[in-house]
Tab-separated table of C-alpha atoms in Angstrom:
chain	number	residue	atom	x	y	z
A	29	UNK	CA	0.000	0.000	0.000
A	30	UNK	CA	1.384	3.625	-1.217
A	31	UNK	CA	0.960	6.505	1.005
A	32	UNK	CA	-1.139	9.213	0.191
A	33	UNK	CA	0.296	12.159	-1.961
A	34	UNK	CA	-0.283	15.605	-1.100
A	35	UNK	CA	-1.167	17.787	-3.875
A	36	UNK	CA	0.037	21.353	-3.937
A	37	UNK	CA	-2.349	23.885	-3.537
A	38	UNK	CA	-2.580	26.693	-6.234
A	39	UNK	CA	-3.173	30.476	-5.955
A	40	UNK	CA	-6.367	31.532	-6.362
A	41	UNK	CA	-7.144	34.009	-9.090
A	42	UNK	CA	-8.326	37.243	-8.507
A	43	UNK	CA	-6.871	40.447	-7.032
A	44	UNK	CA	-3.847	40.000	-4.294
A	45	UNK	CA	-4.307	40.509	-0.972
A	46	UNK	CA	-2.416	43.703	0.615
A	47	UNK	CA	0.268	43.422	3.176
A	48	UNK	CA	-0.977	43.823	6.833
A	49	UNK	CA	0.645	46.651	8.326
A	50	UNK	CA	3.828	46.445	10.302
A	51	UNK	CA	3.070	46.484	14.204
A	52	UNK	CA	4.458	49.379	16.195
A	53	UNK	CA	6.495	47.294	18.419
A	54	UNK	CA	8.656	45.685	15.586
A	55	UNK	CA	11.590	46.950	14.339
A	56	UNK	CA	11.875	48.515	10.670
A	57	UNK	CA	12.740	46.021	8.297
A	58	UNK	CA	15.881	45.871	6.817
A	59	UNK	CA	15.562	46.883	2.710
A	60	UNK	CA	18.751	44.546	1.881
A	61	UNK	CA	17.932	41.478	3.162
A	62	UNK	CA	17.876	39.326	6.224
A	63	UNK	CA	21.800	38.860	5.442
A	64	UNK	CA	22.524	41.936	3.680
A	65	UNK	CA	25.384	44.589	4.549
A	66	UNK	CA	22.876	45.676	7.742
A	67	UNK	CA	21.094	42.537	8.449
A	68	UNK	CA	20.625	41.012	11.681
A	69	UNK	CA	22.798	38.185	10.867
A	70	UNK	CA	25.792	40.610	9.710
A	71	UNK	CA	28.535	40.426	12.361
A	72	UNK	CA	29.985	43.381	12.320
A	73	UNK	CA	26.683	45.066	13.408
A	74	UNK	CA	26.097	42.677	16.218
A	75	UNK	CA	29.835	43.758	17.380
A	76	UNK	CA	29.009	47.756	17.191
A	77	UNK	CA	26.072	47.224	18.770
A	78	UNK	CA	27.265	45.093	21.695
A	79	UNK	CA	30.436	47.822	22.123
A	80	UNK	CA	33.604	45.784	20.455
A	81	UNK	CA	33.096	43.653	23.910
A	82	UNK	CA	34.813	46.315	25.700
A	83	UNK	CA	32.734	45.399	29.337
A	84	UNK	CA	33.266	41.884	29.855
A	85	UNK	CA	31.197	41.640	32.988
A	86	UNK	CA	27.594	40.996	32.093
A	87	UNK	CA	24.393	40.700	34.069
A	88	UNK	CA	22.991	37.159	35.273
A	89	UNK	CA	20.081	37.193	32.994
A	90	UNK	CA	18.654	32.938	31.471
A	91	UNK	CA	16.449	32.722	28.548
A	92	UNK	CA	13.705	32.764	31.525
A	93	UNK	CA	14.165	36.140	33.220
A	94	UNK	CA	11.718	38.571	32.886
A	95	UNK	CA	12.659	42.163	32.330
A	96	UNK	CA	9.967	45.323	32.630
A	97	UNK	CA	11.251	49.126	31.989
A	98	UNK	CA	11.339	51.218	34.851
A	99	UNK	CA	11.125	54.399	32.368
A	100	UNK	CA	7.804	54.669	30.702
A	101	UNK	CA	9.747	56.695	27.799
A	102	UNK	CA	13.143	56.099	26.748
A	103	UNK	CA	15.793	58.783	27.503
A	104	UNK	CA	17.825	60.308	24.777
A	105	UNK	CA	21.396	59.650	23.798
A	106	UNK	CA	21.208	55.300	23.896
A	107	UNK	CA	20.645	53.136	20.762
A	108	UNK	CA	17.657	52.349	18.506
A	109	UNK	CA	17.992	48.740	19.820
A	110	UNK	CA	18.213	49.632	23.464
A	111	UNK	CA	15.418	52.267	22.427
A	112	UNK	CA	12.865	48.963	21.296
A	113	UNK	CA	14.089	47.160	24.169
A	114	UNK	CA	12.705	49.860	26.687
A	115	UNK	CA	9.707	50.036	24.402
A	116	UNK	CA	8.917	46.785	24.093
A	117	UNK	CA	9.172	45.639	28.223
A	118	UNK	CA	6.385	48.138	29.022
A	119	UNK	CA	4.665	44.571	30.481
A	120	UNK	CA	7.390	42.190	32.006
A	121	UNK	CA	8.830	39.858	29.090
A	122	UNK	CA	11.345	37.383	28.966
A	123	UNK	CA	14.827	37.582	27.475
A	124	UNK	CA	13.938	34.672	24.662
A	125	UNK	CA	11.025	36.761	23.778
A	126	UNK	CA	12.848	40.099	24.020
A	127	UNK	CA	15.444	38.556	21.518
A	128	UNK	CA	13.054	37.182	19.167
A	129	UNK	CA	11.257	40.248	19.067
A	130	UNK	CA	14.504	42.821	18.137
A	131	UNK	CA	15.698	39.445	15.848
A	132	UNK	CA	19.085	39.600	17.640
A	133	UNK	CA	21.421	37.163	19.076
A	134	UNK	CA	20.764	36.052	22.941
A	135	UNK	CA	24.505	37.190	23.901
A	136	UNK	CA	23.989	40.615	22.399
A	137	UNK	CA	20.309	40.686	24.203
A	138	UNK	CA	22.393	40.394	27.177
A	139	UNK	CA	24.713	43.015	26.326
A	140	UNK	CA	22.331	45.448	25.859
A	141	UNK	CA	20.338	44.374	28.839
A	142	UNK	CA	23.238	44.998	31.116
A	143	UNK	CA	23.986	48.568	29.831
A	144	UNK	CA	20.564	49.140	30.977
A	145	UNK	CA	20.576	47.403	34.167
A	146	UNK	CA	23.493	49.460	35.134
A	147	UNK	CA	21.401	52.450	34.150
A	148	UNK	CA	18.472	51.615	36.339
A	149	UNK	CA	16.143	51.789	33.229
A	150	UNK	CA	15.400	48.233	33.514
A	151	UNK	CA	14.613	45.717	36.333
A	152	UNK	CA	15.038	41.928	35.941
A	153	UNK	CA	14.366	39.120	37.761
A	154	UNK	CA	14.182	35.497	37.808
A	155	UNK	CA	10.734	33.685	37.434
A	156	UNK	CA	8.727	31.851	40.509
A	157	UNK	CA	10.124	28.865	40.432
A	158	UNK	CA	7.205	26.083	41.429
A	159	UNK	CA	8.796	24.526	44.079
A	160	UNK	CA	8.875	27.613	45.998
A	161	UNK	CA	5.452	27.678	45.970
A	162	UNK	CA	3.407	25.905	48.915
A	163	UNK	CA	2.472	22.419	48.682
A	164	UNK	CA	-1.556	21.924	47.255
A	165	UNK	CA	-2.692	20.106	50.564
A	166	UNK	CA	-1.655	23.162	52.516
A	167	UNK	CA	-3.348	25.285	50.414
A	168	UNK	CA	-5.934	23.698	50.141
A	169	UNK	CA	-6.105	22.917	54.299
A	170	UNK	CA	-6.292	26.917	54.631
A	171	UNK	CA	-8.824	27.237	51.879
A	172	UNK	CA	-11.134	24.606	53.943
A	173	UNK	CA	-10.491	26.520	56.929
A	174	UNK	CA	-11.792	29.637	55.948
A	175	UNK	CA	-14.898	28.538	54.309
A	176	UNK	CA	-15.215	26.749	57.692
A	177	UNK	CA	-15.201	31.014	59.517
């Protein structure tokens, strides 16, 4: 017995549909290319924007840890990225998120996240880790005890 084949689907004809419009949290896309000259995947960007690696000490941050601006608007004088960042953690969000929004690199995320750490325009901290929470017979034991008031 022969599997199944799956047939491609084809266009339908008529009038194309128009391109949804960009959200205001992304960032502007890039006119060359994914891997053009200014791409995200270009290194020499990723090293001017992380600073050559001239601060080698960098915040304890996991792909967990959720970061939320302390500035409602960003201050003038820092980068576009760091700019987005700020923008972007108005509601706590996670450093995996935070890098798949800007499209960068989880090192230079990290980068950028301590410059602004060390700024105090940022807080971070690690997520509730389950254990840590009470066991469900306890809470449950005080639940039972109140109804009983």
């Amino acid at each position: 017995m022969t599997p199944p084949q799956r047939r491609r689907r084809r266009p339908r004809e008529g009038p194309p549909e128009p391109p949804a419009p960009p959200s205001p949290l992304a960032p502007p896309e890039d006119p060359e290319g994914e891997d053009g000259p200014g791409g995200p995947g270009n290194p020499e960007r990723l090293y001017v924007l992380t600073g050559g690696g001239e601060g080698t000490d960098r915040a304890e941050v996991d792909l967990v840890t959720l970061v939320v601006a302390r500035a409602a608007v960003p201050p003038p004088g820092i980068q576009p990225e760091q700019s987005a960042l700020l923008r972007l953690c108005g509601t706590p969000l996670s450093v995996a998120e935070i890098s798949a929004y800007l499209r960068l690199p989880f090192s230079v995320v990290t980068v950028l996240l301590t410059e602004l750490l060390a700024a105090g325009l940022v807080q971070a901290r690690a997520p509730i880790v389950r254990q840590a929470l009470p066991d469900r017979s306890l809470l449950e034991a005080v639940m039972h005890g109140l109804q009983k008031l």
